[in-house]
Short mmCIF file of C-alpha atoms and ligand atoms in Angstrom, two decimals:
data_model
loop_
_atom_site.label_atom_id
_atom_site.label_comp_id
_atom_site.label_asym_id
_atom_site.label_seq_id
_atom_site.Cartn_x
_atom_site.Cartn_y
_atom_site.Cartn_z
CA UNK A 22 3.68 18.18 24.98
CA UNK A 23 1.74 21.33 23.93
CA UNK A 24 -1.46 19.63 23.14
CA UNK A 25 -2.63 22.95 20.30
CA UNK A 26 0.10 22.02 17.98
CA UNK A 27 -0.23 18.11 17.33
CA UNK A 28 1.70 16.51 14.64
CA UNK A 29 1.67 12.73 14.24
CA UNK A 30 5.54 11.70 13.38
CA UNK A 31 6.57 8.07 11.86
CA UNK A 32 9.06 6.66 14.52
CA UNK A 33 9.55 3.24 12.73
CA UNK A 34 8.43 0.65 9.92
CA UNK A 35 8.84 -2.97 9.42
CA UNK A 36 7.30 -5.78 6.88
CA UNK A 37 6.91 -9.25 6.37
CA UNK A 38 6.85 -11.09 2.46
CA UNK A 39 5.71 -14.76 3.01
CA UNK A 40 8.87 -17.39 2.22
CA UNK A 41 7.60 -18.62 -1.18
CA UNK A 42 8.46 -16.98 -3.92
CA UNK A 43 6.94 -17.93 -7.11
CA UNK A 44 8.41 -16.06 -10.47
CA UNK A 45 7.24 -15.44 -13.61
CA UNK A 46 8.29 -18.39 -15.42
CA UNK A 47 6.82 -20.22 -12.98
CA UNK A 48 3.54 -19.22 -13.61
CA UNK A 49 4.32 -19.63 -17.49
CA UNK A 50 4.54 -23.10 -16.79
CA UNK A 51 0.78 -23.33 -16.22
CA UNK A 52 -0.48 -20.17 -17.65
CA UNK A 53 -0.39 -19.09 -21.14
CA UNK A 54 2.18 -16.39 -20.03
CA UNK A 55 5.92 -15.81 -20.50
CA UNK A 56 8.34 -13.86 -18.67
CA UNK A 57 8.85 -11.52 -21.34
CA UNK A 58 4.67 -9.83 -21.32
CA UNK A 59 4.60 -9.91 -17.91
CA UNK A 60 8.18 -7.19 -17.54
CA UNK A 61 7.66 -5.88 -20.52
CA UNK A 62 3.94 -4.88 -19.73
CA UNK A 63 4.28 -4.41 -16.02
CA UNK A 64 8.23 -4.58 -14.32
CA UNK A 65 6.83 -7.76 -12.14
CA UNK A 66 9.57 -10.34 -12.14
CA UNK A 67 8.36 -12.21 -9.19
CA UNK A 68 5.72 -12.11 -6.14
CA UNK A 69 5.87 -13.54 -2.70
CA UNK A 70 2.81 -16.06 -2.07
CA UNK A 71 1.38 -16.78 1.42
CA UNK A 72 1.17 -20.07 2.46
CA UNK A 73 -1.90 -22.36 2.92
CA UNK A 74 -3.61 -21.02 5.71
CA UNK A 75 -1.13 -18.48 6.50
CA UNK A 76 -3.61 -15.22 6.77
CA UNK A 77 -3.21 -10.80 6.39
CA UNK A 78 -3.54 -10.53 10.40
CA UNK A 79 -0.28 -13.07 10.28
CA UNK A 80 1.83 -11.23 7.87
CA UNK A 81 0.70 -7.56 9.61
CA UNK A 82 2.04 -9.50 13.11
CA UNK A 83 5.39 -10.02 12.27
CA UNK A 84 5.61 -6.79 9.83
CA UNK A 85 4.15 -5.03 13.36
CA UNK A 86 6.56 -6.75 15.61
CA UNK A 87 9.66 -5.34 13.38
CA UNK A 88 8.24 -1.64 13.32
CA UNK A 89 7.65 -1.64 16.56
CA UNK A 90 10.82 -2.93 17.87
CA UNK A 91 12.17 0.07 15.34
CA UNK A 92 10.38 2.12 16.52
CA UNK A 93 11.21 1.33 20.82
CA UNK A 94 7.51 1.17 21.41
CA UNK A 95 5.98 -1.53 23.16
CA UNK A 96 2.60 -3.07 22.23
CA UNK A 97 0.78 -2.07 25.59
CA UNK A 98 1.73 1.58 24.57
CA UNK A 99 -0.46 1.42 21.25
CA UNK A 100 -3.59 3.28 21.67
CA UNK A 101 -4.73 3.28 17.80
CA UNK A 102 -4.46 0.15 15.55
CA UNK A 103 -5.78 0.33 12.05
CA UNK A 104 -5.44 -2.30 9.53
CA UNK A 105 -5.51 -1.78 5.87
CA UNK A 106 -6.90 -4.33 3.78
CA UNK A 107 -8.98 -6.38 1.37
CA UNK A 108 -8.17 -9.52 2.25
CA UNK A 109 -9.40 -9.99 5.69
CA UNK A 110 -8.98 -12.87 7.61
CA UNK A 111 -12.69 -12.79 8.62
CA UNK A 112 -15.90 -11.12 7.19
CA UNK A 113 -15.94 -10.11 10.96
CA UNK A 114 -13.90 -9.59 13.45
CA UNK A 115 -11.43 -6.87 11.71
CA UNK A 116 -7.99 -8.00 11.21
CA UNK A 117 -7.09 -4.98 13.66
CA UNK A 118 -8.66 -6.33 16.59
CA UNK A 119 -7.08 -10.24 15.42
CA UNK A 120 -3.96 -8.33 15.04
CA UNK A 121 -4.25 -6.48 18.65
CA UNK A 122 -4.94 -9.79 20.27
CA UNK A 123 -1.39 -11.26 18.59
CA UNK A 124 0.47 -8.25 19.66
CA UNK A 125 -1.57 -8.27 23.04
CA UNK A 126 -2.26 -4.24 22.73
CA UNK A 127 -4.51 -3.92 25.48
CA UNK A 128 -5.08 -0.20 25.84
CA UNK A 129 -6.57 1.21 22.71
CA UNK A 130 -8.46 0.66 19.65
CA UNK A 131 -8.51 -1.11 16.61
CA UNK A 132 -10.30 -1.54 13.05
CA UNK A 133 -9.58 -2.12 9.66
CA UNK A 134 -9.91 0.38 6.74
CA UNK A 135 -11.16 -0.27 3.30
CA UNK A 136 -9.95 1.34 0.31
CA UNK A 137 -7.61 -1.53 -1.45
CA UNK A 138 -4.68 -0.11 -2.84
CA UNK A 139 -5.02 3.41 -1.24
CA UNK A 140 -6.48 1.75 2.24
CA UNK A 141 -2.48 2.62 3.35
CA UNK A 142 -3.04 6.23 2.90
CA UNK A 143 -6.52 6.15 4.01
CA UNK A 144 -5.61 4.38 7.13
CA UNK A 145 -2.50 6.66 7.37
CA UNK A 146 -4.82 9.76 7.09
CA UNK A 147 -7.05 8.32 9.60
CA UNK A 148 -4.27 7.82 12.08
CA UNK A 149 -3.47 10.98 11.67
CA UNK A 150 -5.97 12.91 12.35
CA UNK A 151 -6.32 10.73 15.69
CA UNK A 152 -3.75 12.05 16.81
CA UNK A 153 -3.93 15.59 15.89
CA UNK A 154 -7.21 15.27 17.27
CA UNK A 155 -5.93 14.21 20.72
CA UNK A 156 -7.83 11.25 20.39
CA UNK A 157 -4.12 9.28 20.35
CA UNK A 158 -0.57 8.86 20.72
CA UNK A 159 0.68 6.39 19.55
CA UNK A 160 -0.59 4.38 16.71
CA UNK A 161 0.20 1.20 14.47
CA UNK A 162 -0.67 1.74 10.60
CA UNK A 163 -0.35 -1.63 8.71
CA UNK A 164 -1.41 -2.31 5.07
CA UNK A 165 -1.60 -6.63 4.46
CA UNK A 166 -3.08 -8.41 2.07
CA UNK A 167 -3.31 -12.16 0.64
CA UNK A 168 -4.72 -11.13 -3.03
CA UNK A 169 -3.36 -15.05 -3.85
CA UNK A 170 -6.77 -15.28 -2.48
CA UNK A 171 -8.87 -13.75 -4.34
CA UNK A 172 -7.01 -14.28 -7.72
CA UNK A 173 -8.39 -16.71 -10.65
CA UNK A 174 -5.43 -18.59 -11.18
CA UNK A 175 -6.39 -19.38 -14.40
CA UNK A 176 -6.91 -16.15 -15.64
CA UNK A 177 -3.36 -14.47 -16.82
CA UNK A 178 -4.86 -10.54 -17.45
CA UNK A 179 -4.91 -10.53 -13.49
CA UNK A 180 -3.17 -13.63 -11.94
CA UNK A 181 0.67 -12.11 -12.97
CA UNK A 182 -0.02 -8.78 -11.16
CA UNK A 183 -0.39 -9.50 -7.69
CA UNK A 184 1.56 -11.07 -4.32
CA UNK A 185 1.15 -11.06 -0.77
CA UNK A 186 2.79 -9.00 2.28
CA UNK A 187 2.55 -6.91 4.95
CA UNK A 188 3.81 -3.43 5.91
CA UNK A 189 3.20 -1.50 9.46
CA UNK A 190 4.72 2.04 10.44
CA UNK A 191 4.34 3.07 14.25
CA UNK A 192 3.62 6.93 14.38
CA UNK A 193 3.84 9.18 16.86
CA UNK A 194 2.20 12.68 18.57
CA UNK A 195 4.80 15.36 18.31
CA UNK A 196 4.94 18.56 18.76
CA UNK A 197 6.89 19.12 14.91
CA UNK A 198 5.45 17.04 11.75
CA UNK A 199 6.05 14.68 10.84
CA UNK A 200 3.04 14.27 8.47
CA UNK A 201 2.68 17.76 6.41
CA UNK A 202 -0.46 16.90 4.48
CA UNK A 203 -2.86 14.70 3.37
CA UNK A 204 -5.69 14.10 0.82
CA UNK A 205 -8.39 11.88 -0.26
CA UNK A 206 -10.55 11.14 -2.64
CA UNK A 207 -13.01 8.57 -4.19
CA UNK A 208 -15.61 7.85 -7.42
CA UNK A 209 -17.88 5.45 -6.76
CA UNK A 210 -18.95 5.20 -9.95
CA UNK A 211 -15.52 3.60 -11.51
CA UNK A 212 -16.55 0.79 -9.46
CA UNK A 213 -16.75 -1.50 -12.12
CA UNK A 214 -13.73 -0.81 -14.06
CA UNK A 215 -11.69 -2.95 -10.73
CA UNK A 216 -13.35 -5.17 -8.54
CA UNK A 217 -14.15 -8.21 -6.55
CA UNK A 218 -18.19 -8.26 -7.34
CA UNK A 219 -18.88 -11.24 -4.86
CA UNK A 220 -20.58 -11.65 -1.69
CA UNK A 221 -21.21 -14.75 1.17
CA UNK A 222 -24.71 -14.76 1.78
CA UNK A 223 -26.36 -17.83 2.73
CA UNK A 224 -23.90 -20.08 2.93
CA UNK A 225 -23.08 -19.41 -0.85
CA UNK A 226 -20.75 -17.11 -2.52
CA UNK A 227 -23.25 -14.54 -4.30
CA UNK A 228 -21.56 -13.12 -7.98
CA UNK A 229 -17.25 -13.63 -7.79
CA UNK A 230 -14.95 -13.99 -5.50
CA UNK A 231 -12.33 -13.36 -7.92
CA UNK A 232 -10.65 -9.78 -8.89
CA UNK A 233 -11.99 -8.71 -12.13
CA UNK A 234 -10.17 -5.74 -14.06
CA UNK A 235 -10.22 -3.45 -16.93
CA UNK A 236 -6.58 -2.75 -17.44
CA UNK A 237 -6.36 -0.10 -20.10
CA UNK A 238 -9.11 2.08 -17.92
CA UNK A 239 -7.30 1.11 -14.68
CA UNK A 240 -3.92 2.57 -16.08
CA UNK A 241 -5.90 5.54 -17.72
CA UNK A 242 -7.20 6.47 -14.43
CA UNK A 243 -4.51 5.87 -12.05
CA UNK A 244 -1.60 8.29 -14.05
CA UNK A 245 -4.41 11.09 -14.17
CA UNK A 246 -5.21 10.75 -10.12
CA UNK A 247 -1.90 10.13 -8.66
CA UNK A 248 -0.34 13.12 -10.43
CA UNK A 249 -3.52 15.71 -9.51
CA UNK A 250 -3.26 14.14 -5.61
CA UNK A 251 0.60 14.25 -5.56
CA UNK A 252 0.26 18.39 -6.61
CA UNK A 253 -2.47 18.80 -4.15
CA UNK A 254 -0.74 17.53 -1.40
CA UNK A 255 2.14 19.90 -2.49
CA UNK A 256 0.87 22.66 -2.75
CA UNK A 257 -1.28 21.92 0.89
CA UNK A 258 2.08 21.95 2.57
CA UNK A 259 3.13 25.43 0.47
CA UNK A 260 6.06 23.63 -1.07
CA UNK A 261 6.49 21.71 -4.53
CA UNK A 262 8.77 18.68 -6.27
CA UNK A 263 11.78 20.44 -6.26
CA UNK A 264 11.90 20.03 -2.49
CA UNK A 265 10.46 16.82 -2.15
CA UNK A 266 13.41 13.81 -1.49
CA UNK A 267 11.27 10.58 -2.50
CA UNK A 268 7.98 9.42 -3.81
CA UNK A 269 6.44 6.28 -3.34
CA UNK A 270 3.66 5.65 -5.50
CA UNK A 271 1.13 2.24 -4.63
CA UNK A 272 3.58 -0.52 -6.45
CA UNK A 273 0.99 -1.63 -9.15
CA UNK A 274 3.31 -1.54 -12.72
CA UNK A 275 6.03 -0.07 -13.14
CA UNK A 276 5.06 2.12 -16.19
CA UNK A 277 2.17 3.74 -13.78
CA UNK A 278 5.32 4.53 -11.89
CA UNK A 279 7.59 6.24 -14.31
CA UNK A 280 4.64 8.04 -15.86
CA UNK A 281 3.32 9.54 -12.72
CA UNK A 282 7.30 10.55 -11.65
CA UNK A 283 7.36 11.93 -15.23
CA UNK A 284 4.27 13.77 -15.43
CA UNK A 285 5.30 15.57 -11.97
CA UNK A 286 8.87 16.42 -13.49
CA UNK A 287 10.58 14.02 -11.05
CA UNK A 288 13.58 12.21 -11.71
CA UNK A 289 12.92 8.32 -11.85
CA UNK A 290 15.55 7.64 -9.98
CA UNK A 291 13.70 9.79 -6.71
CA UNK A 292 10.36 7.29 -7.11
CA UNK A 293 11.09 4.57 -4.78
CA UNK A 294 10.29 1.15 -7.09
CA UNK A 295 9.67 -2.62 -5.72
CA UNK A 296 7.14 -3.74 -7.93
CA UNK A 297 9.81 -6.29 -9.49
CA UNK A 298 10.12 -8.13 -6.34
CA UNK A 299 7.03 -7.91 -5.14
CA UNK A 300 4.36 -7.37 -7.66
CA UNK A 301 1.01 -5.53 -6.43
CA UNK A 302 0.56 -6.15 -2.88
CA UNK A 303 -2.33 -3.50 -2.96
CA UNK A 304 -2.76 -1.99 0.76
CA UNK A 305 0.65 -3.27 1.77
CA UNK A 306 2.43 -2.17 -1.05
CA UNK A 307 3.53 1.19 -0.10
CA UNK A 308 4.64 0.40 3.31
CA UNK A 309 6.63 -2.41 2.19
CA UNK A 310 8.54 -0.23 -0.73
CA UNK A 311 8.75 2.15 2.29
CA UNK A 312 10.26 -0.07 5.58
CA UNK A 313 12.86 -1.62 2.69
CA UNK A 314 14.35 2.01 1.58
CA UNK A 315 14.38 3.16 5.25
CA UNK A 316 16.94 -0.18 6.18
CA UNK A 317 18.99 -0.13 3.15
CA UNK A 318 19.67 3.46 3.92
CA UNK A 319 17.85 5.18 0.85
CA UNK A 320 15.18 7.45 2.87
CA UNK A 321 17.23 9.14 5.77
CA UNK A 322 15.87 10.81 9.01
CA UNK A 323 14.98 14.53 7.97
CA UNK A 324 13.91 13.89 4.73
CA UNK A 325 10.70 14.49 2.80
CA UNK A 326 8.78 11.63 1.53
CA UNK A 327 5.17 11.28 -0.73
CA UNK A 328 3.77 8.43 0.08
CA UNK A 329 0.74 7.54 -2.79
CA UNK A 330 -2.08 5.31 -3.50
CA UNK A 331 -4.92 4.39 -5.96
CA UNK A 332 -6.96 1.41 -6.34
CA UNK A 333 -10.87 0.07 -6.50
CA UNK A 334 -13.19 1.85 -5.71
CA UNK A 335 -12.50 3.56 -6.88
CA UNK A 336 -10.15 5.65 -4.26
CA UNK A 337 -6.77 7.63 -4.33
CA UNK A 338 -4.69 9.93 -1.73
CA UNK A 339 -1.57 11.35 -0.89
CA UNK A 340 0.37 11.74 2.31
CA UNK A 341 3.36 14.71 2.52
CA UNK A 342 5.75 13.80 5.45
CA UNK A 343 9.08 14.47 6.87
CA UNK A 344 11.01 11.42 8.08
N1 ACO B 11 0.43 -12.95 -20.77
C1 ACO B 11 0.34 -12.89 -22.12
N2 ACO B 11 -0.63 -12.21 -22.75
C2 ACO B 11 -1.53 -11.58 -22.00
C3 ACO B 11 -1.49 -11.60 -20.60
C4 ACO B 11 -0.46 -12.32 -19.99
N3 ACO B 11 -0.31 -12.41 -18.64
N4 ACO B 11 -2.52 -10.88 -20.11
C5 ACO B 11 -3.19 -10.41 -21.17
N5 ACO B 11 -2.59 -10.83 -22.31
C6 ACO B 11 -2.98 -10.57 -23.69
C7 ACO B 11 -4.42 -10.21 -23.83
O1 ACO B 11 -5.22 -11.38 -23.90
C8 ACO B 11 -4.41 -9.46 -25.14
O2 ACO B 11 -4.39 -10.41 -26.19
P1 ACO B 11 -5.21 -10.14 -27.54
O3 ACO B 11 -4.60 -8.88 -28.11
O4 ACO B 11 -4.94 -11.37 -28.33
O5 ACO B 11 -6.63 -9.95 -27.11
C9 ACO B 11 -3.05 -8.76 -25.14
O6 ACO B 11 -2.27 -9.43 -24.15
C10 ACO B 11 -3.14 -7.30 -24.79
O7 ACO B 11 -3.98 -7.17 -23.65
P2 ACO B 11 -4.19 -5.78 -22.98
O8 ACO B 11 -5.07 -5.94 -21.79
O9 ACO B 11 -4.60 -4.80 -24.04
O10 ACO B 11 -2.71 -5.46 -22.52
P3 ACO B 11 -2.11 -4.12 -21.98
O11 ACO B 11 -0.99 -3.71 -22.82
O12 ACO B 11 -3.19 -3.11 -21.66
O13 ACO B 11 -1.49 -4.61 -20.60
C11 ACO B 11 -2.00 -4.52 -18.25
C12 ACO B 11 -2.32 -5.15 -19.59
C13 ACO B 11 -0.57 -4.88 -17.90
C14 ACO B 11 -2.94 -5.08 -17.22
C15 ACO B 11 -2.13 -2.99 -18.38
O14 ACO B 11 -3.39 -2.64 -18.90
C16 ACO B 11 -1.96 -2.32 -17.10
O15 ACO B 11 -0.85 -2.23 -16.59
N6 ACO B 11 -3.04 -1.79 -16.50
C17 ACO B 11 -2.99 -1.25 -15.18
C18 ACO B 11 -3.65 -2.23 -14.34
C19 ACO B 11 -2.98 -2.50 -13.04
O16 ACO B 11 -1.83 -2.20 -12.79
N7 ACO B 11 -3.77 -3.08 -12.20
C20 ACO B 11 -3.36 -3.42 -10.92
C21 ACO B 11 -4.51 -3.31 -10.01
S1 ACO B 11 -5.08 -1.70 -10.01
C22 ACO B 11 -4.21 -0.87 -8.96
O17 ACO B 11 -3.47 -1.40 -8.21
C23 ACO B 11 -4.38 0.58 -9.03
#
């Protein structure tokens, strides 16, 4: 491989949803809720809920098992493993290096990323640049998360949005992309607007441990940033929407979905949308949406995909690629 002209190439996905599924009338059986706000306002018809004790570095095991067994790639050839996530299984150790001990990926590193519903393009970005960087070859990108978690279940402005799941891509050094371009950003000073504003210290948990959200500003925010980032990346790679086969926008609600496609001037039916089944599985949203259009046949070899993400912090990016 010429080692000047380093492209990191996605050679396979997989995911994992845990079994329960709970749907919305479910939850309107203890929550002052009904089926009919929760689609109307946001597409969610149902979410998959992990079970007791059943943690993120579980779900990204068996989502990393089934992309790399898509991919060929065995775990001892892994020399990059980054985790995407808010829900960690630990304050410390990362749920990379929990997940490298289940896979038993010896040779290479591992640590979690950070940036809630974009940490799958920030981790994806990361990896990236790893490898272009010669500092790997082969690398496992997994966004999981277990917002059940961290959700007041009592609370139905924020309890009806969310699930739980897992989604890992392996990618690869090559000497064509593969991944055309990427961007990120962040404003630290939306903090407030979404956020978990708790801390363990002591023994005690120090303000929430619950997700707290202003909706209206959330939506406000995330249609502005995820069309700017979606152009940027664009025009980075010299092309522009005409030529661009799929987008896959961070799963939160489906009406940030159709007015981000619409905003860009892309047909609905090219944004890739499994917010219905799923709800908002923040990091591992977009690489769950992702692994289930590449095995039903949607997103063929070849073509070009827009992977992108926004969420607390808050942060948003964009990743170009050819599949
Ligand atoms: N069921 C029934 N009524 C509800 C529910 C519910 N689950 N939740 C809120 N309401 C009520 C409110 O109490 C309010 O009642 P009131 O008028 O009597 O005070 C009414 O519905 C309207 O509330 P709003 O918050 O104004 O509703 P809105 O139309 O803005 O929809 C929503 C709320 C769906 C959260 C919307 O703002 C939104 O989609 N925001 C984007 C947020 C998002 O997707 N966040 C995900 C995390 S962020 C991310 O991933 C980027």
């Amino acid at each position: 491989m010429n080692s000047t002209n380093l492209h990191s190439r996605i050679i396979g996905s997989g995911r994992c949803l845990p079994e329960r599924i709970v749907s919305n009338g479910e939850l309107a059986a203890n929550l002052d809720t009904t089926d009919e706000w929760i689609r109307s306002r946001t597409g969610i018809g149902q979410r998959h809920i992990a079970a007791e004790g059943q943690t993120s570095s579980d779900l990204a095991f068996a989502a990393s098992q089934q992309a790399l067994a898509a991919a060929g790639v065995s775990a001892a050839e892994l020399d990059l493993i980054i985790v995407a996530t808010s829900t960690p299984d630990f304050i410390f150790p990362s749920t990379a290096c929990l997940l490298q001990a289940k896979l038993g990926a010896k040779n290479g590193a591992a640590f979690d990323v950070q940036a809630v519903c974009s940490g799958f393009v920030y981790a994806l970005t990361t990896a990236d640049a790893y490898i272009r960087g010669g500092l790997a070859r082969t690398a496992l990108v997994v966004g999981a998360e277990v917002f059940s978690r961290i959700l007041d279940w009592n609370d139905r402005s924020t309890a009806v949005l969310f699930g739980d799941g897992a989604g890992a891509v392996v990618l690869r050094a090559d000497n064509a992309p593969g991944i055309e371009a990427c961007a990120l950003h962040a404003d630290g000073s939306q903090a407030g607007i979404l956020s978990v504003p708790g801390n363990v210290c002591g023994g005690k948990v120090i303000g929430s441990p619950f997700l707290q959200m202003d909706g209206q500003a959330v939506f406000k925010f995330a249609v502005r940033v995820l069309d700017e980032v979606a152009r940027e990346v664009l025009a980075k790679a010299n092309t522009d929407i005409e030529h661009l086969d799929w987008l896959i926008p961070h799963q939160a609600n489906v009406r940030i979905i159709e007015a981000t496609a619409k905003r860009l001037g892309l047909p609905s039916e090219r944004a890739i949308v499994s917010v219905e089944r799923h709800a908002n599985t923040s990091a591992a949203s977009i690489p769950l949406a992702f692994d289930e259009a590449v095995r039903d046949g949607r997103i063929r070899q070849g073509q070009r995909v827009l992977f992108e993400g926004v969420g607390g912090g808050f942060t948003w990016g964009a990743v170009l690629f050819r599949f």
